[in-house]
Amino acid sequence: MVTTPIQFTLNGVTKSLMCEASASLLDVLRNDLGDTTPKYGCGQGTCGACTVLIDGQPILSCIFLAGRVDARSVETLAGVHDGPNLHPLQVAFMEHFAAQCGFCTPGMILAAKALLEKNAYPNREEVIDAISGNICRCTGYEPIVDAIMSVAERRGSPGDRG
Amino acid sequence: MSVLVRTCDSVREAAQLLIREKGARLLAGGTLLMRALNEGDQKISSLVIANDPFLTDIRQLGSRVQIGACATMSAILSNRDLSFLHSAAQAIGGPAVRNMATVGGNLYAPRPYGDFATALLALDATVSIQSGYSAREMTLEQFIASSERQAGAFVTSVQLSRPAAPEAFRFSKISRVKPKGISVLSIAIHAGERLGRLSNVRVAYGAMAESTMRAKAVERTLEGRVLDDAAIAAAKAVACEGCSPRTDAIATDWYRREILPIHLGRTLAELRIKKAS
């Protein structure tokens, strides 16, 4: 097995390790670093269950070469909470019953987080587009969209800031 | 079998690595290649990553644009000067895929993928290809038909002219799942106007043949005509000429042939509205 050294920030913590040169980031996160929040759904970049944020951008970790994450910042669901406090998106998902089996949830929350950090006041269409790469077999998507919209709505509208 | 990963700083170095090893593949966004690796493709022995800035560069060259082959769909979408390509780039996957998928990679995507290539084909794009020590240019249409798409040579950039006017170009992706879904088919039309009649008509289809294709019968039918109901009807009548769609998990070949004229007609009608406004 050919290995390569990588060093990157995972949820704010620097990680240094040797990994298989052709390993996917998903493999490294789950198997080498023990972060099982991103899920292996398809291995094809189709379902979105493996979504993580790299430098704030949603990326499909199952088709992302681990070596390319060197010197970059990776966020997974394991890092979105603030100590004992859940992230507003996690609270909203609970309140709106936006998770049933929970398999798509890590990817959905990270896709939503990336959207809200770029666009604090998305409309419903923008939310739907933001999660369009994440498949859910359980909820029918509406509770998920409602949950994300509720986080945006709680922030008020751009006019409220005036 | 271990797959090696080799990183280099220049296009030429990458080209040498690719020509030397039959199982070497250039890794761009990874949406095709990493998927193949995950599925256990034994033909891949090494991945070559080229960190040459030229490959992600987007530059204006007067009325033409040069896009590095490793520019992502997200990079296209965030570039205001490429707004005419936004509808095509937005049609590629979801946000995460668009952060990874590259312009060059889309030229190699097997059907029914390759929607961005459909848009480029209608815009008469040319490609720069590096193979070993040699570099050359050819039209995208020639590239699609050639053996250059095989391993060993790779696209380094795409060049195209802006549409004559924003209303001269229209792209449609027809999919069952919206907003993101694999194409049943895609249609791109670029048509200028001279004295109220269509000129230099280019019509390209995705997922209607082995690769993205030009609908030359439709182009000949529309050339020199006023874009009215009669012209649209005539175009629809020859819409399927030259097509060889396939049955796959998304749609049957029959279904693709059935709906192609309908969606061609709609896309032409939308183009007419754009031109009139």
Coordinates of C-alpha atoms in Angstrom, one line a residue:
Chain A
M1 CA 0.0 0.0 0.0
V2 CA 1.4 3.4 -1.0
T3 CA 0.8 6.0 1.7
T4 CA 1.0 9.8 1.7
P5 CA 1.3 12.3 4.6
I6 CA -1.5 14.8 5.0
Q7 CA -2.2 17.6 7.5
F8 CA -5.4 19.5 7.6
T9 CA -7.8 21.0 10.1
L10 CA -10.8 18.9 11.0
N11 CA -13.5 20.9 12.9
G12 CA -10.9 23.3 14.1
V13 CA -8.4 20.7 15.2
T14 CA -5.2 20.0 13.3
K15 CA -4.9 16.4 12.1
S16 CA -1.7 14.9 10.8
L17 CA -1.6 11.3 9.5
M18 CA -0.4 9.0 6.8
C19 CA -3.1 7.7 4.6
E20 CA -3.4 5.5 1.6
A21 CA -2.5 7.6 -1.4
S22 CA -5.7 6.9 -3.3
A23 CA -8.0 6.9 -0.3
S24 CA -11.1 9.1 -0.4
L25 CA -11.6 11.8 2.2
L26 CA -14.6 9.8 3.4
D27 CA -12.5 6.8 4.1
V28 CA -10.0 8.8 6.0
L29 CA -12.6 10.6 8.1
R30 CA -14.5 7.5 9.0
N31 CA -11.8 4.8 9.2
D32 CA -8.6 6.7 10.1
L33 CA -10.0 9.5 12.2
G34 CA -13.1 7.9 13.6
D35 CA -15.5 10.7 12.5
T36 CA -18.5 8.6 11.3
T37 CA -20.8 11.6 10.8
P38 CA -20.4 11.7 7.0
K39 CA -22.0 8.6 5.6
Y40 CA -21.1 6.2 2.8
G41 CA -24.3 6.2 0.8
C42 CA -23.4 5.4 -2.8
G43 CA -19.7 6.0 -3.5
Q44 CA -20.6 7.7 -6.7
G45 CA -21.2 11.3 -5.6
T46 CA -24.9 11.0 -6.2
C47 CA -26.7 10.8 -2.8
G48 CA -24.9 13.6 -0.9
A49 CA -24.8 11.6 2.4
C50 CA -21.0 12.1 2.5
T51 CA -21.2 15.9 2.2
V52 CA -18.6 17.8 4.2
L53 CA -17.4 21.4 4.0
I54 CA -13.9 22.1 2.7
D55 CA -13.0 25.7 3.3
G56 CA -16.7 26.4 3.7
Q57 CA -17.8 24.8 0.4
P58 CA -19.8 21.6 0.2
I59 CA -17.8 18.8 -1.2
L60 CA -18.7 15.1 -1.7
S61 CA -16.1 13.3 0.4
C62 CA -16.6 9.9 -1.2
I63 CA -15.2 11.1 -4.5
F64 CA -12.7 13.6 -3.1
L65 CA -9.1 12.4 -2.9
A66 CA -7.9 12.6 0.7
G67 CA -4.5 14.0 -0.3
R68 CA -6.1 17.1 -1.8
V69 CA -7.3 18.2 1.6
D70 CA -3.8 19.0 2.7
A71 CA -3.5 22.4 4.3
R72 CA -7.3 23.0 4.1
S73 CA -10.1 23.2 6.6
V74 CA -12.7 20.4 6.8
E75 CA -16.0 20.6 8.7
T76 CA -18.2 17.7 9.4
L77 CA -21.5 17.4 11.4
A78 CA -19.4 16.4 14.4
G79 CA -18.1 20.0 14.6
V80 CA -21.1 22.1 14.0
H81 CA -22.3 22.2 17.6
D82 CA -20.9 24.8 20.0
G83 CA -19.8 22.8 23.0
P84 CA -23.0 21.5 24.7
N85 CA -25.1 23.8 22.5
L86 CA -26.6 22.4 19.3
H87 CA -26.3 24.4 16.1
P88 CA -29.5 26.3 15.2
L89 CA -29.9 24.0 12.2
Q90 CA -29.7 20.9 14.5
V91 CA -32.4 22.4 16.7
A92 CA -34.5 23.3 13.8
F93 CA -34.2 19.7 12.3
M94 CA -35.5 18.4 15.6
E95 CA -38.3 20.8 15.9
H96 CA -39.5 20.2 12.4
F97 CA -39.1 16.4 12.4
A98 CA -36.7 16.8 9.5
A99 CA -34.9 13.6 10.3
Q100 CA -36.3 10.1 10.3
C101 CA -33.6 7.5 9.7
G102 CA -31.0 10.3 9.9
F103 CA -28.8 9.0 7.2
C104 CA -29.0 12.0 5.0
T105 CA -29.1 14.4 7.9
P106 CA -25.3 15.1 8.3
G107 CA -25.1 16.0 4.6
M108 CA -28.3 18.0 4.6
I109 CA -27.2 20.1 7.6
L110 CA -23.8 20.9 6.2
A111 CA -25.3 21.8 2.8
A112 CA -27.7 24.1 4.7
K113 CA -24.9 25.6 6.8
A114 CA -22.9 26.4 3.7
L115 CA -26.0 28.1 2.2
L116 CA -26.7 30.2 5.2
E117 CA -23.2 31.3 5.6
K118 CA -23.2 32.6 2.0
N119 CA -26.9 33.8 2.0
A120 CA -28.4 34.5 5.3
Y121 CA -31.9 35.1 3.9
P122 CA -32.5 32.5 1.3
N123 CA -35.9 32.0 -0.3
R124 CA -37.5 28.6 -0.5
E125 CA -36.2 28.0 -4.0
E126 CA -32.6 28.8 -2.9
V127 CA -32.9 26.3 0.0
I128 CA -34.2 23.6 -2.4
D129 CA -31.3 24.2 -4.7
A130 CA -28.8 24.1 -1.9
I131 CA -30.0 20.7 -0.8
S132 CA -30.6 19.4 -4.3
G133 CA -27.5 17.3 -4.1
N134 CA -28.7 15.5 -1.0
I135 CA -31.2 12.6 -1.4
C136 CA -33.7 11.8 1.4
R137 CA -35.8 8.7 1.2
C138 CA -37.8 9.3 4.4
T139 CA -39.1 12.8 4.9
G140 CA -40.3 14.0 1.4
Y141 CA -38.0 17.0 1.8
E142 CA -40.6 19.5 3.0
P143 CA -39.8 19.2 6.7
I144 CA -36.1 19.7 5.8
V145 CA -36.8 22.8 3.8
D146 CA -39.1 24.1 6.6
A147 CA -36.4 23.6 9.1
I148 CA -33.8 25.5 7.1
M149 CA -36.2 28.3 6.3
S150 CA -37.0 28.6 10.0
V151 CA -33.4 29.2 10.9
A152 CA -33.2 31.9 8.2
E153 CA -36.5 33.4 9.3
R154 CA -35.4 33.6 12.9
R155 CA -32.6 35.8 11.8
G156 CA -35.2 38.2 10.5
S157 CA -35.1 39.8 7.1
P158 CA -32.5 42.2 5.6
G159 CA -34.9 45.0 6.3
D160 CA -35.0 44.2 10.0
R161 CA -31.4 45.2 10.4
G162 CA -32.2 48.8 9.4
Chain B
M1 CA -3.6 -3.1 -6.5
S2 CA -2.3 0.2 -5.0
V3 CA -3.1 3.2 -7.1
L4 CA -0.3 5.8 -7.1
V5 CA -0.9 9.5 -6.9
R6 CA 1.6 11.8 -8.7
T7 CA 1.4 15.5 -8.3
C8 CA 3.1 17.9 -10.7
D9 CA 3.2 21.6 -11.3
S10 CA 2.9 21.9 -15.0
V11 CA 0.7 20.7 -17.9
R12 CA 3.8 19.4 -19.7
E13 CA 5.0 17.4 -16.8
A14 CA 1.5 15.9 -16.4
A15 CA 1.4 15.1 -20.1
Q16 CA 4.7 13.2 -19.7
L17 CA 3.4 11.1 -16.9
L18 CA 0.2 10.3 -18.8
I19 CA 2.0 9.2 -21.9
R20 CA 4.5 7.1 -20.0
E21 CA 2.0 4.9 -18.2
K22 CA -1.0 3.4 -19.8
G23 CA -3.1 3.2 -16.6
A24 CA -2.4 6.9 -15.6
R25 CA -5.4 9.2 -15.5
L26 CA -5.5 13.0 -15.0
L27 CA -7.5 13.8 -11.9
A28 CA -9.5 17.0 -12.3
G29 CA -12.6 17.3 -10.2
G30 CA -12.8 13.6 -9.5
T31 CA -16.5 13.2 -10.2
L32 CA -15.8 10.6 -12.8
L33 CA -12.4 9.2 -11.9
M34 CA -12.9 8.8 -8.1
R35 CA -16.2 7.2 -8.8
A36 CA -14.5 4.7 -11.1
L37 CA -11.9 4.0 -8.4
N38 CA -14.6 3.4 -5.8
E39 CA -16.2 1.0 -8.2
G40 CA -12.9 -0.9 -8.5
D41 CA -11.8 0.1 -12.0
Q42 CA -8.7 -2.0 -12.5
K43 CA -7.6 -0.1 -15.5
I44 CA -6.5 2.9 -13.4
S45 CA -2.9 2.4 -12.0
S46 CA -2.1 6.0 -11.1
L47 CA -3.7 9.4 -10.7
V48 CA -1.9 12.5 -12.0
I49 CA -2.7 15.8 -10.4
A50 CA -1.5 18.9 -12.3
N51 CA -1.4 22.1 -10.2
D52 CA -0.7 24.3 -13.2
P53 CA -2.6 27.6 -12.7
F54 CA -3.3 27.7 -16.4
L55 CA -5.7 24.8 -15.9
T56 CA -8.0 26.8 -13.7
D57 CA -7.5 30.2 -15.4
I58 CA -10.5 32.0 -17.0
R59 CA -9.5 34.9 -19.2
Q60 CA -11.2 37.2 -21.7
L61 CA -9.4 37.4 -25.0
G62 CA -11.4 40.2 -26.7
S63 CA -14.6 38.7 -27.9
R64 CA -13.4 35.2 -27.0
V65 CA -13.1 33.5 -23.7
Q66 CA -10.5 30.9 -22.7
I67 CA -11.5 28.6 -19.8
G68 CA -9.0 26.3 -18.2
A69 CA -10.0 22.7 -18.3
C70 CA -9.9 22.4 -14.5
A71 CA -12.2 25.4 -13.9
T72 CA -15.2 24.2 -11.9
M73 CA -18.8 24.8 -12.6
S74 CA -18.9 27.0 -9.5
A75 CA -16.1 29.1 -11.0
I76 CA -18.2 29.5 -14.2
L77 CA -21.2 30.6 -12.1
S78 CA -19.2 33.1 -10.1
N79 CA -17.9 34.8 -13.2
R80 CA -20.2 37.5 -14.4
D81 CA -18.6 37.7 -17.8
L82 CA -19.7 34.1 -18.4
S83 CA -23.3 34.7 -17.6
F84 CA -24.3 33.1 -21.0
L85 CA -22.9 29.8 -19.6
H86 CA -24.6 30.0 -16.2
S87 CA -27.8 28.1 -17.2
A88 CA -25.6 25.2 -18.4
A89 CA -23.3 25.3 -15.4
Q90 CA -26.2 25.5 -13.0
A91 CA -27.7 22.3 -14.6
I92 CA -24.7 20.2 -13.5
G93 CA -25.5 18.3 -10.4
G94 CA -26.1 20.0 -7.0
P95 CA -23.9 22.6 -5.3
A96 CA -21.3 20.1 -4.1
V97 CA -20.9 18.5 -7.6
R98 CA -20.6 22.0 -9.1
N99 CA -17.8 22.8 -6.6
M100 CA -15.9 19.8 -8.0
A101 CA -17.0 19.1 -11.6
T102 CA -14.7 20.7 -14.2
V103 CA -15.3 22.1 -17.7
G104 CA -12.7 19.6 -19.1
G105 CA -14.0 16.7 -17.2
N106 CA -17.5 17.3 -18.6
L107 CA -16.1 16.7 -22.1
Y108 CA -15.3 13.1 -21.1
A109 CA -18.5 12.4 -19.2
P110 CA -20.3 9.5 -20.7
R111 CA -23.9 9.9 -21.7
P112 CA -26.4 10.8 -20.4
Y113 CA -24.0 13.2 -18.6
G114 CA -22.0 15.9 -20.4
D115 CA -24.6 18.7 -20.4
F116 CA -22.0 21.4 -20.3
A117 CA -20.3 20.0 -23.3
T118 CA -23.6 20.3 -25.1
A119 CA -23.7 24.0 -24.5
L120 CA -20.0 24.4 -25.6
L121 CA -20.7 22.5 -28.8
A122 CA -23.5 24.9 -29.7
L123 CA -21.2 27.8 -29.1
D124 CA -18.6 26.3 -31.6
A125 CA -16.0 25.9 -28.9
T126 CA -12.5 24.8 -29.6
V127 CA -10.2 22.8 -27.3
S128 CA -6.5 22.8 -26.7
I129 CA -5.1 19.3 -26.2
Q130 CA -1.8 18.3 -24.7
S131 CA -0.4 14.9 -25.7
G132 CA 3.2 14.2 -24.6
Y133 CA 5.3 17.1 -25.9
S134 CA 2.8 18.3 -28.4
A135 CA -0.1 20.7 -28.0
R136 CA -2.7 21.4 -30.6
E137 CA -6.1 22.9 -31.1
M138 CA -9.2 21.4 -32.6
T139 CA -12.9 22.1 -32.7
L140 CA -14.9 20.5 -29.9
E141 CA -16.8 18.6 -32.6
Q142 CA -13.6 17.1 -33.9
F143 CA -12.4 16.3 -30.4
I144 CA -15.6 14.4 -29.6
A145 CA -15.3 12.3 -32.7
S146 CA -11.6 11.6 -32.4
S147 CA -9.4 9.2 -30.5
E148 CA -7.9 12.1 -28.7
R149 CA -10.5 11.4 -26.0
Q150 CA -8.5 8.3 -25.1
A151 CA -6.0 8.2 -22.2
G152 CA -2.7 9.9 -22.9
A153 CA -4.0 13.1 -24.2
F154 CA -5.9 15.6 -22.2
V155 CA -7.8 18.9 -22.7
T156 CA -6.0 21.9 -21.2
S157 CA -8.4 24.6 -22.1
V158 CA -11.6 25.5 -24.0
Q159 CA -12.0 28.6 -26.1
L160 CA -15.2 30.0 -27.4
S161 CA -16.7 33.3 -28.6
R162 CA -19.4 35.0 -26.7
P163 CA -22.9 34.7 -28.2
A164 CA -23.6 37.5 -30.7
A165 CA -26.2 38.7 -28.1
P166 CA -27.6 37.3 -24.9
E167 CA -30.8 36.4 -26.6
A168 CA -28.9 34.4 -29.2
F169 CA -28.2 31.5 -26.9
R170 CA -30.5 29.1 -25.1
F171 CA -29.8 26.0 -23.0
S172 CA -32.4 23.5 -21.7
K173 CA -31.9 20.5 -19.6
I174 CA -34.8 18.0 -19.4
S175 CA -34.7 15.8 -16.4
R176 CA -37.2 13.9 -14.3
V177 CA -36.0 15.3 -11.0
K178 CA -35.6 19.0 -10.5
P179 CA -33.6 21.0 -9.7
K180 CA -30.9 18.4 -9.9
G181 CA -31.3 15.2 -12.0
I182 CA -29.5 13.3 -14.7
S183 CA -30.5 14.3 -18.2
V184 CA -33.2 12.7 -20.1
L185 CA -31.8 15.0 -22.8
S186 CA -30.4 18.5 -23.1
I187 CA -30.6 21.0 -25.9
A188 CA -28.4 24.0 -26.7
I189 CA -29.2 26.5 -29.4
H190 CA -27.1 29.4 -30.6
A191 CA -28.5 31.5 -33.5
G192 CA -27.6 34.9 -34.6
E193 CA -29.9 37.1 -36.7
R194 CA -29.3 38.9 -39.9
L195 CA -32.1 41.1 -41.3
G196 CA -34.6 39.3 -39.1
R197 CA -33.6 35.9 -40.2
L198 CA -31.6 33.2 -38.3
S199 CA -28.0 33.0 -39.2
N200 CA -25.1 30.7 -38.2
V201 CA -27.5 28.3 -36.4
R202 CA -26.0 25.8 -34.1
V203 CA -28.1 23.2 -32.3
A204 CA -26.6 20.6 -30.0
Y205 CA -28.1 17.7 -28.1
G206 CA -27.0 15.8 -25.0
A207 CA -27.9 12.2 -24.3
M208 CA -29.2 11.7 -27.8
A209 CA -26.2 9.9 -29.2
E210 CA -23.0 8.2 -28.0
S211 CA -21.6 11.7 -27.3
T212 CA -23.0 15.2 -27.4
M213 CA -23.9 15.9 -31.0
R214 CA -24.9 18.7 -33.4
A215 CA -28.4 18.4 -34.9
K216 CA -27.3 19.4 -38.4
A217 CA -30.7 18.6 -40.0
V218 CA -32.3 21.1 -37.6
E219 CA -29.6 23.7 -38.3
R220 CA -30.1 23.4 -42.1
T221 CA -33.8 23.7 -41.7
L222 CA -33.6 26.9 -39.6
E223 CA -30.7 28.6 -41.4
G224 CA -31.9 31.8 -43.2
R225 CA -35.5 31.5 -41.9
V226 CA -37.6 33.8 -39.7
L227 CA -38.1 32.1 -36.4
D228 CA -41.9 31.7 -36.7
D229 CA -44.3 28.9 -36.0
A230 CA -43.7 27.3 -39.4
A231 CA -39.9 27.3 -38.8
I232 CA -40.3 25.7 -35.4
A233 CA -42.7 23.1 -36.9
A234 CA -40.1 22.3 -39.7
A235 CA -37.4 22.0 -37.1
K236 CA -39.4 19.6 -35.0
A237 CA -40.1 17.5 -38.0
V238 CA -36.4 16.7 -38.4
A239 CA -35.4 16.9 -34.7
C240 CA -34.5 13.2 -34.4
E241 CA -32.4 12.9 -37.6
G242 CA -28.9 11.6 -36.7
C243 CA -29.9 10.7 -33.2
S244 CA -29.1 7.3 -31.6
P245 CA -30.4 7.6 -28.1
R246 CA -29.9 4.7 -25.7
T247 CA -32.2 3.1 -23.1
D248 CA -30.8 3.6 -19.6
A249 CA -32.0 3.9 -16.0
I250 CA -33.3 7.4 -16.8
A251 CA -35.3 6.9 -19.9
T252 CA -35.8 4.6 -22.9
D253 CA -34.6 5.4 -26.3
W254 CA -38.2 5.5 -27.5
Y255 CA -39.1 8.1 -24.8
R256 CA -36.1 10.3 -25.7
R257 CA -37.1 10.3 -29.4
E258 CA -40.7 11.0 -28.4
I259 CA -40.0 14.1 -26.3
L260 CA -37.1 15.5 -28.2
P261 CA -39.2 17.4 -30.8
I262 CA -41.5 18.7 -28.1
H263 CA -38.6 20.2 -26.1
L264 CA -36.8 21.4 -29.2
G265 CA -40.0 23.3 -30.1
R266 CA -40.2 24.8 -26.6
T267 CA -36.6 25.8 -26.6
L268 CA -37.0 27.5 -30.0
A269 CA -40.1 29.2 -28.7
E270 CA -38.2 30.5 -25.7
L271 CA -35.5 31.7 -28.0
R272 CA -38.0 33.5 -30.1
I273 CA -39.4 35.3 -27.0
K274 CA -35.9 36.3 -25.9
K275 CA -35.1 37.7 -29.3
A276 CA -38.4 39.6 -29.4
S277 CA -38.0 41.2 -25.9

